Amino acid sequence: MIYFPYFRGRQFDLQALKAIAQDQTLPTNIIPIIEPVRDIKALPQTIAAFLAHDHPLVVITNPTVSDYGLTQQKLHDWTPWQHHPQLILGHVLTPTTTAADLLAPAGQRTLLIARQYDELVAAQHAHWLTTTQPDYLLVPPEARIRQLLDRPQISLYDHAWFPDKDQTYANLTDGFFSDDWQLATLQGYQGFSDYTIGGSHYSEHGYPARAVTLHVTYFVHDQLRIHRFVSDDRVDFKHPKEKFFQAGVCVCSGCPLNQSRRRPRPFNSWRPTTTSTTFPAWEWSSASA
């Protein structure tokens, strides 16, 4: 079973992915997808880290969010790695997609993301989809799509939940997140994909929040749950640094994760750096598990 976690290429996401690639702890059946959103050096650095350790990675060649795809000259170009055999060329199916967009050099794998049923029907009628091309096809887990296609598919679903403007994550601190791997087996999918805890929505600019929240996923038996550590101060938009450390204290306690048999490894090695003058301020302890 293959898992494709979908990331928008934000700075901190790329830094985390780069660290995982260098640590060589990622199983080969977990293949991250990166959709570039900013022209930053962390993008080619992350791609290089994965390929240097011979771990497969997907890069979207036609980003559909932000203005990254509209910039002709890139300061930090990732295309020197585009012919590497472990780099999977990804494409988002849109009304402007052509058959040539879905082609890849010999010996290189391709991945197609089809979010809209009507566009998928058009691609099927145009004979762009065969049993072998693209190599991976990500689609919403809908019965009508399973009936339409007679080829391997990978389910793509957004599990992220965002509170309304007049609420915070304190209204729902712990809950179910996903069991897609079980449903994928039952429904005959080749694998599964999601947007992790970040969600599919992308905004070029952040916005102030009354609370600082740290999200952690963890297992209870065969169920993936999510716990949200929320700062105690949720009155106004001031003092984000102090709110970060309030949430960090909750993370260190780990509850209810202490009761999980598969306690996330970072809880054995993270601690807030309270002497720092900026946030987020976090460091690895020497007792990393």
CSV table of C-alpha atoms in Angstrom, one decimal, residues 25-235:
chain,number,residue,atom,x,y,z
A,25,THR,CA,13.7,7.3,8.3
A,26,LEU,CA,10.9,7.4,5.7
A,27,PRO,CA,9.6,4.0,4.4
A,28,THR,CA,9.9,3.5,0.7
A,29,ASN,CA,6.1,3.2,0.4
A,30,ILE,CA,5.6,6.8,1.6
A,31,ILE,CA,6.1,9.1,-1.3
A,32,PRO,CA,5.6,12.9,-0.5
A,33,ILE,CA,4.0,15.1,-3.1
A,34,ILE,CA,5.3,18.7,-3.3
A,35,GLU,CA,3.3,21.4,-5.1
A,36,PRO,CA,5.6,24.4,-5.4
A,37,VAL,CA,4.1,27.6,-4.2
A,38,ARG,CA,7.1,29.9,-3.7
A,39,ASP,CA,10.4,30.4,-5.4
A,40,ILE,CA,12.6,29.6,-2.4
A,41,LYS,CA,15.9,27.8,-2.1
A,42,ALA,CA,14.4,25.2,0.2
A,43,LEU,CA,12.5,23.7,-2.8
A,44,PRO,CA,15.5,22.5,-4.8
A,45,GLN,CA,17.4,21.7,-1.6
A,46,THR,CA,14.5,19.4,-0.4
A,47,ILE,CA,14.3,17.7,-3.9
A,48,ALA,CA,18.1,17.2,-3.9
A,49,ALA,CA,18.0,15.6,-0.4
A,50,PHE,CA,15.4,13.0,-1.4
A,51,LEU,CA,17.1,12.1,-4.6
A,52,ALA,CA,20.6,12.0,-3.0
A,53,HIS,CA,19.2,9.2,-0.7
A,54,ASP,CA,17.4,7.5,-3.6
A,55,HIS,CA,14.0,8.1,-2.2
A,56,PRO,CA,11.1,8.7,-4.6
A,57,LEU,CA,9.4,12.1,-4.6
A,58,VAL,CA,6.6,13.7,-6.6
A,59,VAL,CA,6.8,17.3,-7.8
A,60,ILE,CA,3.8,19.0,-9.4
A,61,THR,CA,4.9,20.5,-12.7
A,62,ASN,CA,1.8,22.7,-13.1
A,63,PRO,CA,1.1,24.3,-9.7
A,64,THR,CA,-2.5,25.5,-9.4
A,65,VAL,CA,-2.2,27.6,-6.3
A,66,SER,CA,-0.2,30.8,-5.7
A,67,ASP,CA,1.5,32.7,-8.6
A,68,TYR,CA,4.6,30.4,-8.7
A,69,GLY,CA,3.5,28.8,-12.0
A,70,LEU,CA,3.2,32.3,-13.6
A,71,THR,CA,6.8,33.2,-12.9
A,72,GLN,CA,9.0,32.5,-16.0
A,73,GLN,CA,12.4,33.0,-14.4
A,74,LYS,CA,13.0,31.1,-11.2
A,75,LEU,CA,15.8,32.1,-8.8
A,76,HIS,CA,15.8,28.6,-7.3
A,77,ASP,CA,15.1,26.3,-10.2
A,78,TRP,CA,14.4,22.6,-9.4
A,79,THR,CA,14.2,21.4,-13.0
A,80,PRO,CA,17.9,20.2,-13.2
A,81,TRP,CA,16.6,17.2,-11.2
A,82,GLN,CA,13.5,16.5,-13.4
A,83,HIS,CA,15.1,13.6,-15.3
A,84,HIS,CA,16.2,11.7,-12.2
A,85,PRO,CA,14.6,8.3,-12.2
A,86,GLN,CA,13.4,8.7,-8.6
A,87,LEU,CA,11.6,12.0,-9.3
A,88,ILE,CA,8.0,11.4,-10.3
A,89,LEU,CA,6.5,14.1,-12.4
A,90,GLY,CA,3.1,15.2,-11.2
A,91,HIS,CA,0.4,17.0,-13.0
A,92,VAL,CA,-3.0,18.5,-11.9
A,93,LEU,CA,-5.7,17.8,-14.4
A,94,THR,CA,-7.3,21.1,-15.5
A,95,PRO,CA,-9.4,22.3,-18.4
A,96,THR,CA,-6.2,23.5,-20.2
A,97,THR,CA,-4.3,20.1,-19.8
A,98,THR,CA,-3.2,18.5,-23.1
A,99,ALA,CA,-2.1,15.0,-23.9
A,100,ALA,CA,1.5,16.2,-24.1
A,101,ASP,CA,1.4,17.4,-20.5
A,102,LEU,CA,1.0,13.9,-19.3
A,103,LEU,CA,4.0,12.4,-21.2
A,104,ALA,CA,7.2,11.8,-19.4
A,105,PRO,CA,10.7,10.7,-20.6
A,106,ALA,CA,11.3,6.9,-21.0
A,107,GLY,CA,11.9,5.2,-17.7
A,108,GLN,CA,10.3,8.0,-15.6
A,109,ARG,CA,7.1,7.7,-13.6
A,110,THR,CA,4.2,10.1,-13.8
A,111,LEU,CA,1.3,11.0,-11.5
A,112,LEU,CA,-1.9,12.7,-12.3
A,113,ILE,CA,-4.2,14.4,-9.8
A,114,ALA,CA,-7.8,14.6,-11.0
A,115,ARG,CA,-10.0,16.5,-8.5
A,116,GLN,CA,-13.1,17.1,-10.7
A,117,TYR,CA,-15.3,14.3,-12.0
A,118,ASP,CA,-16.2,16.1,-15.3
A,119,GLU,CA,-12.5,16.7,-16.2
A,120,LEU,CA,-11.8,13.0,-15.4
A,121,VAL,CA,-14.6,12.0,-17.8
A,122,ALA,CA,-13.1,14.2,-20.5
A,123,ALA,CA,-9.7,12.7,-20.0
A,124,GLN,CA,-11.1,9.2,-20.2
A,125,HIS,CA,-13.0,9.9,-23.4
A,126,ALA,CA,-9.8,11.4,-24.9
A,127,HIS,CA,-8.0,8.1,-24.2
A,128,TRP,CA,-5.4,9.8,-22.0
A,129,LEU,CA,-5.9,7.2,-19.3
A,130,THR,CA,-4.7,3.7,-19.8
A,131,THR,CA,-4.0,0.8,-17.4
A,132,THR,CA,-0.3,1.9,-17.2
A,133,GLN,CA,-0.3,5.6,-17.9
A,134,PRO,CA,-0.1,7.7,-15.8
A,135,ASP,CA,1.7,5.4,-13.3
A,136,TYR,CA,-0.4,6.8,-10.5
A,137,LEU,CA,-3.8,8.4,-10.7
A,138,LEU,CA,-5.1,10.3,-7.6
A,139,VAL,CA,-8.9,10.8,-7.5
A,140,PRO,CA,-11.6,11.5,-4.9
A,141,PRO,CA,-12.9,8.4,-3.2
A,142,GLU,CA,-16.3,8.4,-5.0
A,143,ALA,CA,-18.3,5.4,-6.3
A,144,ARG,CA,-19.0,7.0,-9.6
A,145,ILE,CA,-15.3,7.4,-10.3
A,146,ARG,CA,-14.6,3.8,-9.4
A,147,GLN,CA,-17.3,2.8,-11.8
A,148,LEU,CA,-15.9,5.1,-14.5
A,149,LEU,CA,-12.3,3.9,-14.5
A,150,ASP,CA,-11.0,0.4,-15.1
A,151,ARG,CA,-7.5,0.9,-13.9
A,152,PRO,CA,-5.5,1.3,-10.6
A,153,GLN,CA,-6.5,4.4,-8.6
A,154,ILE,CA,-5.3,6.1,-5.5
A,155,SER,CA,-7.8,7.9,-3.2
A,156,LEU,CA,-7.2,11.5,-2.4
A,157,TYR,CA,-9.2,13.1,0.5
A,158,ASP,CA,-8.9,16.2,2.7
A,159,HIS,CA,-9.3,15.3,6.4
A,160,ALA,CA,-8.4,18.7,7.8
A,161,TRP,CA,-11.0,20.5,9.9
A,162,PHE,CA,-10.9,24.3,10.5
A,163,PRO,CA,-13.0,26.1,13.1
A,164,ASP,CA,-15.4,28.9,12.3
A,165,LYS,CA,-14.2,32.4,12.9
A,166,ASP,CA,-16.0,32.7,16.2
A,167,GLN,CA,-14.4,29.4,17.4
A,168,THR,CA,-11.0,28.0,18.1
A,169,TYR,CA,-9.5,24.5,18.0
A,170,ALA,CA,-10.2,24.3,21.8
A,171,ASN,CA,-13.8,23.5,20.7
A,172,LEU,CA,-12.5,20.1,19.5
A,173,THR,CA,-9.1,19.3,20.9
A,174,ASP,CA,-9.1,15.5,20.1
A,175,GLY,CA,-10.8,13.4,17.5
A,176,PHE,CA,-10.6,10.9,14.7
A,177,PHE,CA,-8.4,11.8,11.7
A,178,SER,CA,-8.1,9.0,9.2
A,179,ASP,CA,-8.3,5.2,8.5
A,180,ASP,CA,-7.8,5.6,4.8
A,181,TRP,CA,-5.5,2.7,4.5
A,182,GLN,CA,-8.2,0.3,5.7
A,183,LEU,CA,-10.8,1.8,3.3
A,184,ALA,CA,-8.3,1.7,0.4
A,185,THR,CA,-7.9,-2.0,0.9
A,186,LEU,CA,-11.7,-2.6,1.1
A,187,GLN,CA,-12.4,-0.4,-2.0
A,188,GLY,CA,-9.6,-1.8,-4.1
A,189,TYR,CA,-7.4,1.3,-4.3
A,190,GLN,CA,-3.7,1.0,-5.1
A,191,GLY,CA,-2.9,3.5,-2.3
A,192,PHE,CA,-4.2,6.6,-0.6
A,193,SER,CA,-3.3,10.3,-0.3
A,194,ASP,CA,-4.3,13.2,1.8
A,195,TYR,CA,-3.3,16.8,2.6
A,196,THR,CA,-2.1,15.9,6.1
A,197,ILE,CA,-3.1,18.3,8.8
A,198,GLY,CA,-2.6,21.3,6.6
A,199,GLY,CA,-5.6,20.8,4.5
A,200,SER,CA,-6.2,21.4,0.8
A,201,HIS,CA,-7.0,25.1,1.2
A,202,TYR,CA,-4.0,27.4,0.4
A,203,SER,CA,-3.7,31.1,1.3
A,204,GLU,CA,-0.8,33.2,0.2
A,205,HIS,CA,-0.9,35.2,3.4
A,206,GLY,CA,-1.6,34.1,6.9
A,207,TYR,CA,-4.1,35.7,9.2
A,208,PRO,CA,-4.1,36.5,13.0
A,209,ALA,CA,-5.6,34.0,15.4
A,210,ARG,CA,-6.7,34.3,18.9
A,211,ALA,CA,-5.0,31.1,19.9
A,212,VAL,CA,-1.8,29.3,18.9
A,213,THR,CA,-2.4,25.6,18.2
A,214,LEU,CA,0.0,22.7,17.7
A,215,HIS,CA,-1.4,19.7,15.9
A,216,VAL,CA,-0.2,16.2,16.4
A,217,THR,CA,-1.5,12.9,14.9
A,218,TYR,CA,-1.1,9.7,16.8
A,219,PHE,CA,-2.4,6.1,16.7
A,220,VAL,CA,-4.8,4.4,19.0
A,221,HIS,CA,-4.9,0.7,17.8
A,222,ASP,CA,-5.5,1.0,14.0
A,223,GLN,CA,-7.1,4.4,14.1
A,224,LEU,CA,-5.2,7.6,13.4
A,225,ARG,CA,-6.4,10.4,15.6
A,226,ILE,CA,-5.4,14.1,15.9
A,227,HIS,CA,-4.8,16.1,19.1
A,228,ARG,CA,-4.7,19.9,19.2
A,229,PHE,CA,-2.7,21.6,21.9
A,230,VAL,CA,-4.2,25.0,22.3
A,231,SER,CA,-2.9,28.0,24.2
A,232,ASP,CA,-4.8,29.0,27.3
A,233,ASP,CA,-4.9,32.6,26.2
A,234,ARG,CA,-7.6,33.0,23.6
A,235,VAL,CA,-9.0,36.5,24.4
